[in-house]
Coordinates of C-alpha atoms in Angstrom, one line a residue:
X1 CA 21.8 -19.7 -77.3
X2 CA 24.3 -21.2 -79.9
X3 CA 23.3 -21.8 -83.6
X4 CA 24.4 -24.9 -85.4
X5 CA 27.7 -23.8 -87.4
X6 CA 30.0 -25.8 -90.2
X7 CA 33.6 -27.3 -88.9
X8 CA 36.6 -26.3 -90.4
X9 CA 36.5 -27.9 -93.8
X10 CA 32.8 -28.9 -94.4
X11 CA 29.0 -27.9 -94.8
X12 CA 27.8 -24.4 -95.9
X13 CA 29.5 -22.0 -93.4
X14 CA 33.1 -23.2 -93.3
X15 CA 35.3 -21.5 -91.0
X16 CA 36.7 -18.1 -92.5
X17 CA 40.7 -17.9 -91.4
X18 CA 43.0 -15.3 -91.1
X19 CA 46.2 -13.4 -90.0
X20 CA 47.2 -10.8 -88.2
X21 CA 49.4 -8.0 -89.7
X22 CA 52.1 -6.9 -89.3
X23 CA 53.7 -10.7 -89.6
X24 CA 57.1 -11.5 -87.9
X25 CA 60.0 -11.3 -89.6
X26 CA 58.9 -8.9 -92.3
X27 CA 59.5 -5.4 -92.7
X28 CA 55.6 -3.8 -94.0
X29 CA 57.3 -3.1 -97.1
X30 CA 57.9 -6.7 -97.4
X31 CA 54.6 -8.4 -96.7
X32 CA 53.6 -7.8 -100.0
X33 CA 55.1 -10.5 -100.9
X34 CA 53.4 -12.8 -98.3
X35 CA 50.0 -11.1 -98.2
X36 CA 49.7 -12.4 -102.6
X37 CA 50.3 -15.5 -101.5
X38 CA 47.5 -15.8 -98.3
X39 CA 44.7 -17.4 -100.4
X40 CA 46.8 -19.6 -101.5
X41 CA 47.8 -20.6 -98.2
X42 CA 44.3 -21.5 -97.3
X43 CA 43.6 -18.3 -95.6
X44 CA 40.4 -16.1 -96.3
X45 CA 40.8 -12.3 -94.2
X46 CA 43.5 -10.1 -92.8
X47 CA 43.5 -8.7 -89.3
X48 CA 44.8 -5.5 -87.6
X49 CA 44.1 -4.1 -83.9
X50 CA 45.7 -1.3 -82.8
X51 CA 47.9 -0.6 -79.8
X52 CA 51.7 -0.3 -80.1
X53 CA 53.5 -0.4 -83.3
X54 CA 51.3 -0.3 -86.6
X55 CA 48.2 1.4 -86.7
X56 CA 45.4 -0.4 -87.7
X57 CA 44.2 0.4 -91.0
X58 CA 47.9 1.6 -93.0
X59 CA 48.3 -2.6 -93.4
X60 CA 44.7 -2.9 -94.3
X61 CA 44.8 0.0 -97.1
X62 CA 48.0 -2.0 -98.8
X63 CA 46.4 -5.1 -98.6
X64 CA 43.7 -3.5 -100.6
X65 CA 46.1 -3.0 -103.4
X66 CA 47.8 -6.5 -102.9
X67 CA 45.6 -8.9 -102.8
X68 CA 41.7 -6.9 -103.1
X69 CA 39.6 -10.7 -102.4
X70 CA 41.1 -10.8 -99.2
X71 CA 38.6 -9.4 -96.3
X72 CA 39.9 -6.6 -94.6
X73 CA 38.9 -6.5 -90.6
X74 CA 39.9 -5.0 -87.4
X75 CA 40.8 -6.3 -84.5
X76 CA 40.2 -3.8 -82.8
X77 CA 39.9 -0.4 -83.2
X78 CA 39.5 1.6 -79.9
X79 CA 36.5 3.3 -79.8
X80 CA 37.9 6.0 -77.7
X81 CA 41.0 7.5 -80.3
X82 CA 38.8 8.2 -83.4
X83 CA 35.1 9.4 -83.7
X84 CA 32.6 7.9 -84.7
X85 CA 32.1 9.1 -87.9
X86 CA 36.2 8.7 -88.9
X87 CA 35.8 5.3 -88.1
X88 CA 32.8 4.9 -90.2
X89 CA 34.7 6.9 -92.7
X90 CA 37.0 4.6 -92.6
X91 CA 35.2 1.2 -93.1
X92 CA 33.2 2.6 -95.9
X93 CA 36.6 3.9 -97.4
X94 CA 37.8 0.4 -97.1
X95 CA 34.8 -1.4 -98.2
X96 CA 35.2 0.7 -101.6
X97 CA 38.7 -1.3 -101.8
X98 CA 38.7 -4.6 -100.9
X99 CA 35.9 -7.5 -102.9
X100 CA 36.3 -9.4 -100.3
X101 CA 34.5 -7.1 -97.8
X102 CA 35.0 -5.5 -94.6
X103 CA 34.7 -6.6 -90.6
X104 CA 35.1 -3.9 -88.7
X105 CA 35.9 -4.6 -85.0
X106 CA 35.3 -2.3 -82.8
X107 CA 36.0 -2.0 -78.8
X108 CA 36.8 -0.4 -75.4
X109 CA 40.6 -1.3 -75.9
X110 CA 43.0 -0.8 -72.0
X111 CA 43.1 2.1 -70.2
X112 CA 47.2 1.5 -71.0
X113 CA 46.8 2.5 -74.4
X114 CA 43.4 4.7 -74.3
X115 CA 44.7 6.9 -71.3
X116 CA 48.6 6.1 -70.8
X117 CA 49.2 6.6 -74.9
X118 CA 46.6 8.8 -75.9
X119 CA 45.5 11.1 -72.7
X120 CA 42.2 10.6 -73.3
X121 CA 39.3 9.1 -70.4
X122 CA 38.8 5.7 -70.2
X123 CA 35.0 6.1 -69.1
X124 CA 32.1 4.1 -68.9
X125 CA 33.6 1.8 -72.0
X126 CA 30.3 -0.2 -72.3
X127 CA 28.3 2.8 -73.2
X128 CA 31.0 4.3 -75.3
X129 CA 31.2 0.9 -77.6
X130 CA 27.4 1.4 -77.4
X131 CA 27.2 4.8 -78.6
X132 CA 30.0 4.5 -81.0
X133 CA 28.3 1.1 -82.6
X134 CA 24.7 3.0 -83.2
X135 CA 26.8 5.6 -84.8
X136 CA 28.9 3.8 -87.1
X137 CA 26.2 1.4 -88.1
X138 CA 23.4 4.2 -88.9
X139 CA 26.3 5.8 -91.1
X140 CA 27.1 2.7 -92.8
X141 CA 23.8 2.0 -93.6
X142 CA 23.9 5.6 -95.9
X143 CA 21.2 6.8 -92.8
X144 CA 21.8 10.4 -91.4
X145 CA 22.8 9.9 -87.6
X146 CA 21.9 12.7 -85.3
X147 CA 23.3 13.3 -82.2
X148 CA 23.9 13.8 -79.2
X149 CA 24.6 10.0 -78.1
X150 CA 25.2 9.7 -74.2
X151 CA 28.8 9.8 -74.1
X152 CA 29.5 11.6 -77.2
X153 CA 28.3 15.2 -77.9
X154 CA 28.3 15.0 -81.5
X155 CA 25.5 16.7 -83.6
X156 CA 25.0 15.3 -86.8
X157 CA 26.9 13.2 -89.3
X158 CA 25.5 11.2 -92.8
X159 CA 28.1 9.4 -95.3
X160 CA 27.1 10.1 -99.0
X161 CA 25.9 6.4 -99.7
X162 CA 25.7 2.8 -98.0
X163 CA 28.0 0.3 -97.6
X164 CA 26.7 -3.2 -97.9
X165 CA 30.1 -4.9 -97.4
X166 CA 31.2 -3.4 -94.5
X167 CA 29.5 -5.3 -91.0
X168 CA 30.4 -3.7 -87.5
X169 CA 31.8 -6.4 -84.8
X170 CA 32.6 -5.9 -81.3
X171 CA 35.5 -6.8 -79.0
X172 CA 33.5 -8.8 -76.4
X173 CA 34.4 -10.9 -73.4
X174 CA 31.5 -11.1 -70.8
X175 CA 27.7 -11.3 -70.7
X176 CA 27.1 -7.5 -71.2
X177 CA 29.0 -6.7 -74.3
X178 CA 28.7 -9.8 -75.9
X179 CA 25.1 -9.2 -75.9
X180 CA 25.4 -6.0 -77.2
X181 CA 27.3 -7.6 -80.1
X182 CA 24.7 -10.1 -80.7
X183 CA 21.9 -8.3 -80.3
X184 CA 23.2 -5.0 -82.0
X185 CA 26.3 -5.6 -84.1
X186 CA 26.8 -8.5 -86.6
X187 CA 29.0 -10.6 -83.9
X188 CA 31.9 -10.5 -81.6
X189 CA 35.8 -11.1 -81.5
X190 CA 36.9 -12.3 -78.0
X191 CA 40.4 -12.5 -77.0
X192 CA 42.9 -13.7 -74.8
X193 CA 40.9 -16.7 -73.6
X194 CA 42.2 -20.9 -74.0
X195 CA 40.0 -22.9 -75.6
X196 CA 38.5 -24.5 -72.7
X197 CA 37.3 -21.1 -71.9
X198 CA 35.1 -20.9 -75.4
X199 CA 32.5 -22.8 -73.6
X200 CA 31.3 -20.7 -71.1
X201 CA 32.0 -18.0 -72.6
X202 CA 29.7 -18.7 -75.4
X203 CA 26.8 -20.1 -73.0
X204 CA 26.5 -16.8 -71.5
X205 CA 25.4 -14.9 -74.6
X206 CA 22.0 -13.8 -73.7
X207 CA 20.8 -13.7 -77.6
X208 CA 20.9 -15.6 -80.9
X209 CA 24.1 -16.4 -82.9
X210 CA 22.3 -17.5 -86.1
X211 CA 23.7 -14.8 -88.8
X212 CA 26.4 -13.4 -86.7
X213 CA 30.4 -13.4 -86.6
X214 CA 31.7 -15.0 -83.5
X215 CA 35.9 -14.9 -84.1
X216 CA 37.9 -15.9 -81.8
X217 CA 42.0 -14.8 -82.0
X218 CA 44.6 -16.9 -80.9
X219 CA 48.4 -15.7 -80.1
X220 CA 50.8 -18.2 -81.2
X221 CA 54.9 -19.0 -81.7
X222 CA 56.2 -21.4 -84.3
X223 CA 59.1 -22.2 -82.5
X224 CA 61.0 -24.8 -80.8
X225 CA 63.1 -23.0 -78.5
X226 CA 62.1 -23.6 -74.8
X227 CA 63.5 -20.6 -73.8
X228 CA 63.1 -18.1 -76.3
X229 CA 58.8 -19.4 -75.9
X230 CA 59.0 -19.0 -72.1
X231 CA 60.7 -15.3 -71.9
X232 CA 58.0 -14.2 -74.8
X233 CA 54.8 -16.3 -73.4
X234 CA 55.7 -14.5 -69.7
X235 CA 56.3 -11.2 -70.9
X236 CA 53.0 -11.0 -73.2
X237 CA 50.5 -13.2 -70.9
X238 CA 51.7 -11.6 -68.0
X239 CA 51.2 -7.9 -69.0
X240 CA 47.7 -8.9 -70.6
X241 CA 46.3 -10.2 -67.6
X242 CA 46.8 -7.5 -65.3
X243 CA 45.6 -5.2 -67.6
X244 CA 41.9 -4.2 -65.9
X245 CA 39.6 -5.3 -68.7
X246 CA 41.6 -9.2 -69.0
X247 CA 42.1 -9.4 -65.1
X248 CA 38.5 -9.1 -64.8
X249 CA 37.6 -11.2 -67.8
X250 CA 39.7 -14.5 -66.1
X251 CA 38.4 -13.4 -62.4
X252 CA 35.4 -14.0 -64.6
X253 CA 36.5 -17.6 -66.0
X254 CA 37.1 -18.6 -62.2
X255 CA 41.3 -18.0 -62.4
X256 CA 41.3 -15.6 -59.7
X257 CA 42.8 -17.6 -57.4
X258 CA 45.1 -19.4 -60.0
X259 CA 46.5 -15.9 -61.0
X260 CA 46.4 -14.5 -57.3
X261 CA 50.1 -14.6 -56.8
X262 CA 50.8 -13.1 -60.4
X263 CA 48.5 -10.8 -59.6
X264 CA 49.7 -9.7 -56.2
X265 CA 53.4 -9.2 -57.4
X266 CA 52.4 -6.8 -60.1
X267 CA 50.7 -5.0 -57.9
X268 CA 53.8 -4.8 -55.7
X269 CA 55.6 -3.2 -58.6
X270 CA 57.7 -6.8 -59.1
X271 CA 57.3 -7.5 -62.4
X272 CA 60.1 -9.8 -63.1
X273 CA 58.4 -11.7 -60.3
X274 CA 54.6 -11.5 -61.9
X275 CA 56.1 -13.6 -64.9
X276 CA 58.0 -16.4 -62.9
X277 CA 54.6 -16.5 -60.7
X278 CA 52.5 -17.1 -64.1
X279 CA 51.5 -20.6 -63.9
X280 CA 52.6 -22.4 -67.3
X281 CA 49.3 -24.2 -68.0
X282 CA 48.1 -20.7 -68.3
X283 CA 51.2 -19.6 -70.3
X284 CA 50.5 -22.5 -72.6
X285 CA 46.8 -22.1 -73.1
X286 CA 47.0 -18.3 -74.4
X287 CA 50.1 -18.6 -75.9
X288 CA 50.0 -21.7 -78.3
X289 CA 53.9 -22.9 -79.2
X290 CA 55.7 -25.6 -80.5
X291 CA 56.3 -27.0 -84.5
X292 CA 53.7 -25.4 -86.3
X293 CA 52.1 -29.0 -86.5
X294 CA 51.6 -29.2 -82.6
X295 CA 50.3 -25.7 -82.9
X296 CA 47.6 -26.6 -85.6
X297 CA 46.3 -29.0 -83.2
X298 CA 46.0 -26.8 -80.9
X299 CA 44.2 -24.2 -82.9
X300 CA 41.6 -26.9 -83.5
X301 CA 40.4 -27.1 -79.8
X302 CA 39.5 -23.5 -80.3
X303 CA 36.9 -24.8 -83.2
X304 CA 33.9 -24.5 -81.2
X305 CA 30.7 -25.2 -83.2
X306 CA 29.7 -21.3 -83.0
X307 CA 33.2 -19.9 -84.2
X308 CA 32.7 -18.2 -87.7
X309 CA 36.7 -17.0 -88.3
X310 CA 40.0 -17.7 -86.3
X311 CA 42.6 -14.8 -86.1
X312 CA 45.9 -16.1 -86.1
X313 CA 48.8 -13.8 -84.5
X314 CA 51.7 -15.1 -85.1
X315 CA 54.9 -14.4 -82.8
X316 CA 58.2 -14.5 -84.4
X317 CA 60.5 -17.1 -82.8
X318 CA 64.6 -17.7 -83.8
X319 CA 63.4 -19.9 -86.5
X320 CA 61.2 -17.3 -88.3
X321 CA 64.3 -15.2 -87.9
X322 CA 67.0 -17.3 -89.7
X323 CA 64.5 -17.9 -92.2
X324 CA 61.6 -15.6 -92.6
X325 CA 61.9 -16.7 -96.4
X326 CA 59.4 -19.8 -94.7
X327 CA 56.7 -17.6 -93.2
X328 CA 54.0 -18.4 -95.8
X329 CA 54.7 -22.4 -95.3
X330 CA 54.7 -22.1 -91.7
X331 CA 51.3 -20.5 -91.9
X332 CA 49.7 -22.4 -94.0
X333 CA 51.0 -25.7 -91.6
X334 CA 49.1 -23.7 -89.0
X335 CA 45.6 -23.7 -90.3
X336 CA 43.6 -26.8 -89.9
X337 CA 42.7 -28.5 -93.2

């Protein structure tokens, strides 16, 4: 079911944009700088997820400090490498921060980074996002949660008041968990998807969106250079979409066969193959490129009539690098006015 929403730039409910930190070309010491100037620049939240690289709430904390009417969120944070009640620690820490609130996403993350980087069991993820959700949003709501949950053997856990500003989101991509984060969260963030692929993806949401986040992130390179946006485009679409969780999502869509090659050779262990086998309409549609005029038109196909926020992450490209001095111009020319 899809509720009537606002475009970009009229109506009651205008679309809520943000960015992704850490942003190319900057040192974290050096985003200060940038994050002051983000409302400025049109843009409304800052984003984190957490995988390699930053963690996802250090940014978030010094955003705080910079620029406190920006809403903080995640993007996401694996259920699986904090407990429950630190990650509702967290959020209500953060929501005592930032006036501009806090969105908290929260998912299943890849076995790559849950298992391969951490050592811990990637196991029945739905149920653990389920479990983790009742948790964190009985906490946040200043109620005593008592366990044990199904897969987590905790026993009791209450955070000394409420935190009205903090909502719970989850990462979603198919029927199940999106209905879980409609029926049970405040909304969803979906992911590595083109915007044709908004469509069905929103029709199979078994539950009302009236009142509920629906954000959708979109990777993107402000550059020019055919060959630098080729290497980086194959390298990063590539390794997403064999990761379980996004080949299964597209199998989903109806790529399978489209991505069957790529597929096979990463399989095989040929990786350098995988990527050539990528087919570029696929390349293109998850990784937007070009001048970041061609890019905001692009970003605008992905302004479905249910879409509450866009994520931007922003890949660095040998323009950025000669002159990272333009980052806050380049993204403001990404966000649709």
């Amino acid at each position: 079911m899809i509720a009537p929403s606002a475009d970009a730039t009229t109506g009651p409910a205008p679309v809520r944009w943000g960015v992704n930190l850490p942003l190319p070309a900057h040192s974290l010491p050096d985003h200060r700088a940038v994050v002051e100037r983000l409302a400025d620049a049109g843009f409304d939240d800052v984003w984190t997820g957490e995988g390699l690289g930053d963690d996802g709430i250090t940014p978030l904390a010094a955003t705080a400090a910079w620029a406190p009417e920006l809403r903080l969120c995640t993007g996401v944070l694996p259920v699986y490498t904090r407990g429950p009640a630190v990650i509702a620690q967290t959020a209500y820490t953060l929501a005592q921060l930032a006036r501009g609130g806090v969105l908290l996403g929260i998912g299943s993350s890849i076995p790559a980074f849950v298992h391969g980087a951490n050592g811990v069991a990637f196991e029945e993820p739905y149920k653990r996002v389920r479990d983790t959700l009742r948790h964190v949003r009985g906490a946040l709501r200043g109620e005593l949660v008592e366990g044990p949950a199904p897969t987590i053997p905790f026993e009791r856990f209450q955070l000394p008041r409420a935190a009205p500003t903090a909502k719970v989101i989850l990462g979603a991509l198919r029927p199940g968990m999106l209905k879980l984060a409609f029926t049970e969260a405040d909304g969803a963030i979906t992911n590595i998807l083109c915007a044709e692929d908004l469509p069905p993806v929103i029709d199979s949401i078994d539950a009302p969106l009236a009142g509920r986040e629906l954000v959708v992130k979109v990777f993107c390179c402000p550059s020019e250079d055919a060959d630098h946006v080729d290497r980086a485009g194959r390298e990063f679409v590539t390794y997403m979409l064999n990761m379980p969780t996004y080949r299964g999502f597209h199998q989903w869509l109806g790529r399978g066969e489209e991505l069957a090659e790529m597929n096979a050779r990463w399989d095989d262990g040929d990786l350098a193959g995988a990527r050539r086998a990528l087919p570029v309409q696929v390349r293109d549609g998850l990784f937007v490129h070009g001048s970041p005029h061609a890019i905001r038109e692009q970003v605008r196909r992905f302004l479905h009539p249910a879409v509450t926020a866009v994520n931007l992450f922003v890949f660095s490209g040998p323009e950025l690098e000669r002159r990272p001095d333009t980052l806050v111009d380049v993204l403001a020319a990404l966000r649709p006015r």
